[in-house]
Coordinates of N, CA and C in Angstrom, one line a residue:
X153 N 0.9 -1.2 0.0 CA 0.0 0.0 0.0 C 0.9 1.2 0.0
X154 N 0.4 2.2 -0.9 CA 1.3 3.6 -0.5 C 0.7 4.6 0.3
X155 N 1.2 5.3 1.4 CA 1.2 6.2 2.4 C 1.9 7.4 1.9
X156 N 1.3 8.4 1.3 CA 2.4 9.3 0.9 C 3.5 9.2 0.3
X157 N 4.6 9.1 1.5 CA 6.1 8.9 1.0 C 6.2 7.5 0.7
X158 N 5.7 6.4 1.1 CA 6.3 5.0 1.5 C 5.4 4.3 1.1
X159 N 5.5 3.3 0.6 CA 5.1 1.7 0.3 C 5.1 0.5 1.2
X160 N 3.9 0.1 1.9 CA 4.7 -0.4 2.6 C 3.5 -2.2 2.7
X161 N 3.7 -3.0 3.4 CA 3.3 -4.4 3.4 C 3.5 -4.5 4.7
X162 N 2.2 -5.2 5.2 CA 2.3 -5.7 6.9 C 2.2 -7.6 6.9
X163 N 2.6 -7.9 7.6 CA 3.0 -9.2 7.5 C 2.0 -9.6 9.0
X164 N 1.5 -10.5 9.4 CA 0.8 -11.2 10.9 C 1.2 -12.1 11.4
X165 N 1.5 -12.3 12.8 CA 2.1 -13.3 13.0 C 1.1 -13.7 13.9
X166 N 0.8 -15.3 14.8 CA -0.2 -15.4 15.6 C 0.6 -15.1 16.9
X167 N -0.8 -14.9 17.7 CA -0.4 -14.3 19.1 C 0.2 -12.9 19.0
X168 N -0.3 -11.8 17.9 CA -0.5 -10.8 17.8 C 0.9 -9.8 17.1
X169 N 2.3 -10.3 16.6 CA 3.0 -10.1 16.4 C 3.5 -9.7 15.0
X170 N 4.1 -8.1 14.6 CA 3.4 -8.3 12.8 C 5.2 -7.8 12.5
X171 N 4.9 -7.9 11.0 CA 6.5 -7.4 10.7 C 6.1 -6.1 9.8
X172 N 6.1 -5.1 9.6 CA 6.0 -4.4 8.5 C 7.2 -3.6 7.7
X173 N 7.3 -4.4 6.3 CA 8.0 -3.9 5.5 C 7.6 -2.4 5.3
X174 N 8.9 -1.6 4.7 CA 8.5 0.0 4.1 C 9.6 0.2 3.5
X175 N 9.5 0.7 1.9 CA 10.2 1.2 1.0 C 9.8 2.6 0.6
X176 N 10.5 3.6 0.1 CA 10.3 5.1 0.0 C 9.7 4.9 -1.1
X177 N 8.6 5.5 -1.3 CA 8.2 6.5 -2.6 C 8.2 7.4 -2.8
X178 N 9.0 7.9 -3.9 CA 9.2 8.8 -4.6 C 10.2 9.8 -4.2
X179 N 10.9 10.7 -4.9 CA 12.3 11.2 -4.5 C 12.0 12.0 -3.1
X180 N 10.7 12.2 -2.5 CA 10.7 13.7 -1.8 C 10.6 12.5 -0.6
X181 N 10.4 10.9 -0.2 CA 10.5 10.2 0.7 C 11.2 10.7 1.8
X182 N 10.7 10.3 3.3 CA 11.9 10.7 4.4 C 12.9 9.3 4.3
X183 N 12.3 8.8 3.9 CA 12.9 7.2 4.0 C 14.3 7.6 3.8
X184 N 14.5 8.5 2.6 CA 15.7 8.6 1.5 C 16.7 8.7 2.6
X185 N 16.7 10.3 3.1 CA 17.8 10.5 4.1 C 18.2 9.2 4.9
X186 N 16.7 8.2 5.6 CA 17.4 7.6 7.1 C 18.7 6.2 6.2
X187 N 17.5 5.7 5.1 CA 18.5 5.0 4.3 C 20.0 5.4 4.1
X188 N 20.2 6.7 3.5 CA 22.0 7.3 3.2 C 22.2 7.4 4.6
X189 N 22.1 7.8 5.9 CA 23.0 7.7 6.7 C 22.7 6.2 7.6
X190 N 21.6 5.6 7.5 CA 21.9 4.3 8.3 C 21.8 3.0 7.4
X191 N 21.3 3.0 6.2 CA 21.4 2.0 5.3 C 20.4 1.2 5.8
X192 N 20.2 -0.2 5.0 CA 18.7 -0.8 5.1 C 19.2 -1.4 6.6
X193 N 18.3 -1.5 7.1 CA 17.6 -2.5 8.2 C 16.6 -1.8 9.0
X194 N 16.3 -1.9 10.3 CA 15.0 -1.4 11.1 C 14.8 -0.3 10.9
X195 N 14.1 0.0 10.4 CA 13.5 1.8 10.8 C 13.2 1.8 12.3
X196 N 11.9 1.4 12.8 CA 11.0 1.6 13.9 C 10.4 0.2 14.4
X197 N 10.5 0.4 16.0 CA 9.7 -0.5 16.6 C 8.0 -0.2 17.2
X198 N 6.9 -0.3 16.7 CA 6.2 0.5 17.3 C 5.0 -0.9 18.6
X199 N 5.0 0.5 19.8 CA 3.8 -0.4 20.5 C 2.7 0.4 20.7
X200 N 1.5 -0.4 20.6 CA 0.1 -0.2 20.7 C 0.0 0.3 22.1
X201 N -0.5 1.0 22.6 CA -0.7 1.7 24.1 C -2.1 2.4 24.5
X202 N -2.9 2.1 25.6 CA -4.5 2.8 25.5 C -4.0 4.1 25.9
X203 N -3.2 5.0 26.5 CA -3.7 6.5 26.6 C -2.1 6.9 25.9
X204 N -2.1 7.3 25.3 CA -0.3 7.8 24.6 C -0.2 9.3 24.9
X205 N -1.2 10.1 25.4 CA -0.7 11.3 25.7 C -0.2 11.3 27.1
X206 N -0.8 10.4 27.9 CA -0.7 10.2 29.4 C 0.9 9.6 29.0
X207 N 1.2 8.7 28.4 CA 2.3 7.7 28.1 C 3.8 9.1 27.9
X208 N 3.5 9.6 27.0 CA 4.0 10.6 26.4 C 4.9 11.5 27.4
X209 N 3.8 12.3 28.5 CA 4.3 13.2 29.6 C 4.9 12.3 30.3
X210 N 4.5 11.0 30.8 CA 5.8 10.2 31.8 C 6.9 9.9 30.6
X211 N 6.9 9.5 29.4 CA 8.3 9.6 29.4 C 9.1 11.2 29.1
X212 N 8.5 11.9 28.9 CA 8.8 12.8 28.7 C 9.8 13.5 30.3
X213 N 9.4 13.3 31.3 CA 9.0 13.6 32.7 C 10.4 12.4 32.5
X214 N 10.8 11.4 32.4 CA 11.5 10.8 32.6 C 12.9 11.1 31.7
X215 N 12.7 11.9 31.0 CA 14.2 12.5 30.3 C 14.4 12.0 28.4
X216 N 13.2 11.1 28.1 CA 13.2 10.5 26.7 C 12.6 11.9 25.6
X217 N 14.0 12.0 24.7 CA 13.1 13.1 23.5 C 12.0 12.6 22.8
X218 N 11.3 13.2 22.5 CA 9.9 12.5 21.9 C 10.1 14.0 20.4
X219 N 10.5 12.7 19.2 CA 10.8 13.7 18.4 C 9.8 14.2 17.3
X220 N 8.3 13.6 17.5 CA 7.2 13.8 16.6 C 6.0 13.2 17.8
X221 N 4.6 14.3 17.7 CA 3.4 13.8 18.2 C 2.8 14.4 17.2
X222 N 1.4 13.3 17.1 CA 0.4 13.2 16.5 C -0.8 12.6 17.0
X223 N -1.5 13.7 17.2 CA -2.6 13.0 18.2 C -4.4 13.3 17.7
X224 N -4.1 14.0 16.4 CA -5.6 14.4 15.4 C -6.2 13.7 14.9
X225 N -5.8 12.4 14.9 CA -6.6 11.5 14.0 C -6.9 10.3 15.2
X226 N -8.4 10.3 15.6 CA -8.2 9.5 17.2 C -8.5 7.7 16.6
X227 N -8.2 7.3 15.4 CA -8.1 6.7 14.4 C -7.2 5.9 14.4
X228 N -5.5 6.6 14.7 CA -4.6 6.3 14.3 C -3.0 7.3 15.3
X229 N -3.6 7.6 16.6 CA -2.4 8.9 17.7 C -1.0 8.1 17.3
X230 N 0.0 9.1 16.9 CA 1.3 8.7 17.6 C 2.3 9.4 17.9
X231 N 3.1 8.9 18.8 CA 4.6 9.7 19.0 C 5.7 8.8 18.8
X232 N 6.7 9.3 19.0 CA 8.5 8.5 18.1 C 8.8 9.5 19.4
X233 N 10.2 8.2 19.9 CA 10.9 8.1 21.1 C 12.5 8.8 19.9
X234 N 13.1 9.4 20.0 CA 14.5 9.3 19.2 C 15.1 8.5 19.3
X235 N 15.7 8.2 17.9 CA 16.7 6.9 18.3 C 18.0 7.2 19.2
X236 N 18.3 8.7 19.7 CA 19.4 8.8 20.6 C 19.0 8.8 21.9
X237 N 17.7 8.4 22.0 CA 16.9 7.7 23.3 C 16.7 6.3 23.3
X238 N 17.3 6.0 22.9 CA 16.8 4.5 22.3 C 17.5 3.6 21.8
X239 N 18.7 3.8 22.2 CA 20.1 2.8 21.7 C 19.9 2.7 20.0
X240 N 19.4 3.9 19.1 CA 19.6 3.7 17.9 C 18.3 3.1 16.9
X241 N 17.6 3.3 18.0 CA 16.0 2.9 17.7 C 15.0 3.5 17.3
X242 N 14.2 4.0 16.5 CA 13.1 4.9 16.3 C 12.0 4.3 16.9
X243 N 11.7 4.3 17.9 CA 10.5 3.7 18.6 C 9.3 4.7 18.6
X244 N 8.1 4.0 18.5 CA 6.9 4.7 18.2 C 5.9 3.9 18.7
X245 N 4.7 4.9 19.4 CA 4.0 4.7 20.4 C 2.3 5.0 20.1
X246 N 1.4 4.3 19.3 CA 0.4 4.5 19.1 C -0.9 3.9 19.5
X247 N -1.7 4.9 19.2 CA -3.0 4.5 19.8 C -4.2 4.6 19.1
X248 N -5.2 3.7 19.1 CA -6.0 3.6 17.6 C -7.5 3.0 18.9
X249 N -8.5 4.4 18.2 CA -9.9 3.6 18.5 C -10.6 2.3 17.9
X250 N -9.9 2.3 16.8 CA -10.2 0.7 16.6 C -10.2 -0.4 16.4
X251 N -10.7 -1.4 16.5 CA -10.2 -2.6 16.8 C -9.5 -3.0 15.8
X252 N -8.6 -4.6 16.2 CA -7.3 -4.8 15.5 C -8.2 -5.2 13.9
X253 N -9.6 -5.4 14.0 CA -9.9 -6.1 12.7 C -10.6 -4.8 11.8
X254 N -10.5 -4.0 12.8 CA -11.1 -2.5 12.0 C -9.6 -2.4 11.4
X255 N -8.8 -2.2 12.1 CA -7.4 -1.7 11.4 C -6.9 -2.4 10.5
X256 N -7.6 -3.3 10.4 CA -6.8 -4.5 8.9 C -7.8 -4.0 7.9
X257 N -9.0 -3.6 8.0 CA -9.4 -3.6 7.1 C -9.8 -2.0 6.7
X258 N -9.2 -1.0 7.4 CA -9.2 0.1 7.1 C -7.9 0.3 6.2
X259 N -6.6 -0.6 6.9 CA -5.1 0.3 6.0 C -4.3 -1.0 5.8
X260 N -4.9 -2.1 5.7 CA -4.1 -3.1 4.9 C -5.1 -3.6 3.9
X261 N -4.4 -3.5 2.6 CA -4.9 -4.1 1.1 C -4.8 -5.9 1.3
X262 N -5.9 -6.0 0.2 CA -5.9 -7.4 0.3 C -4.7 -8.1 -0.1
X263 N -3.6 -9.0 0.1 CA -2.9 -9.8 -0.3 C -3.0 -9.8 -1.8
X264 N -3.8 -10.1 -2.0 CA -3.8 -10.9 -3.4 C -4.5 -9.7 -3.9
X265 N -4.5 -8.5 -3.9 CA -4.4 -8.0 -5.1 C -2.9 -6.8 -5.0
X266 N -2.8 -7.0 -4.0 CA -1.3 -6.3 -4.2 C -0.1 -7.0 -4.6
X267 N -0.4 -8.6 -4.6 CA 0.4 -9.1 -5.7 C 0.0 -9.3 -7.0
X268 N -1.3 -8.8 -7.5 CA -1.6 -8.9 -8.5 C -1.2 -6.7 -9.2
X269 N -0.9 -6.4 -8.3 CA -0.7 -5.5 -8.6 C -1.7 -4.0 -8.4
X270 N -3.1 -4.5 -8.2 CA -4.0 -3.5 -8.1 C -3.9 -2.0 -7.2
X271 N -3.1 -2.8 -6.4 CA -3.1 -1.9 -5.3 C -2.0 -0.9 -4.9

């Protein structure tokens, strides 16, 4: 599926555990920069959380930069921990009113037509 800048494929694992690939789209991507200075592997680890603004001010309160919030879409809230908080890690912290089967079928394409190309 494309997101603005990025392409990306979510993978499911059971007992709740997903992988999600992400490749830049198109030259104006943020991807581009993280790729030239860190080259392919993890972008982000992210965890699902019920209140992220509450979450947010304790770590905040605890000394962690918090280098993006987004909390307008009660849909889809998040914030990013810096990776120089984070032993190198872009960690990200979101929170979604809906359920995990609303969220597969709001922003994950069907399999089979994104290998067929449709999507």
């Amino acid at each position: 599926e494309e997101a603005g800048s990025f392409r990306w494929v979510q993978l499911t694992y059971p007992h709740g555990g997903k992988l999600e690939l992400i490749e830049p789209a198109g030259e104006d991507s943020f991807l581009h920069e993280f790729l030239e200075r860190r080259g392919e592997g993890v972008h982000h680890i992210t965890f699902m959380v019920q209140n992220i603004e509450e979450l947010v001010q304790h770590l905040k309160a605890a000394g962690y930069r918090i280098v993006s919030e987004n909390y307008q879409n009660p849909e889809w809230k998040e914030a990013f921990i810096s990776p120089r908080s984070a032993h190198g890690t872009v960690v990200q912290f979101a929170e979604s009113c809906l359920s995990e089967a609303e969220q597969d079928r709001v922003w994950h394409p069907d399999l089979e037509a994104l290998l067929r190309g449709e999507v």
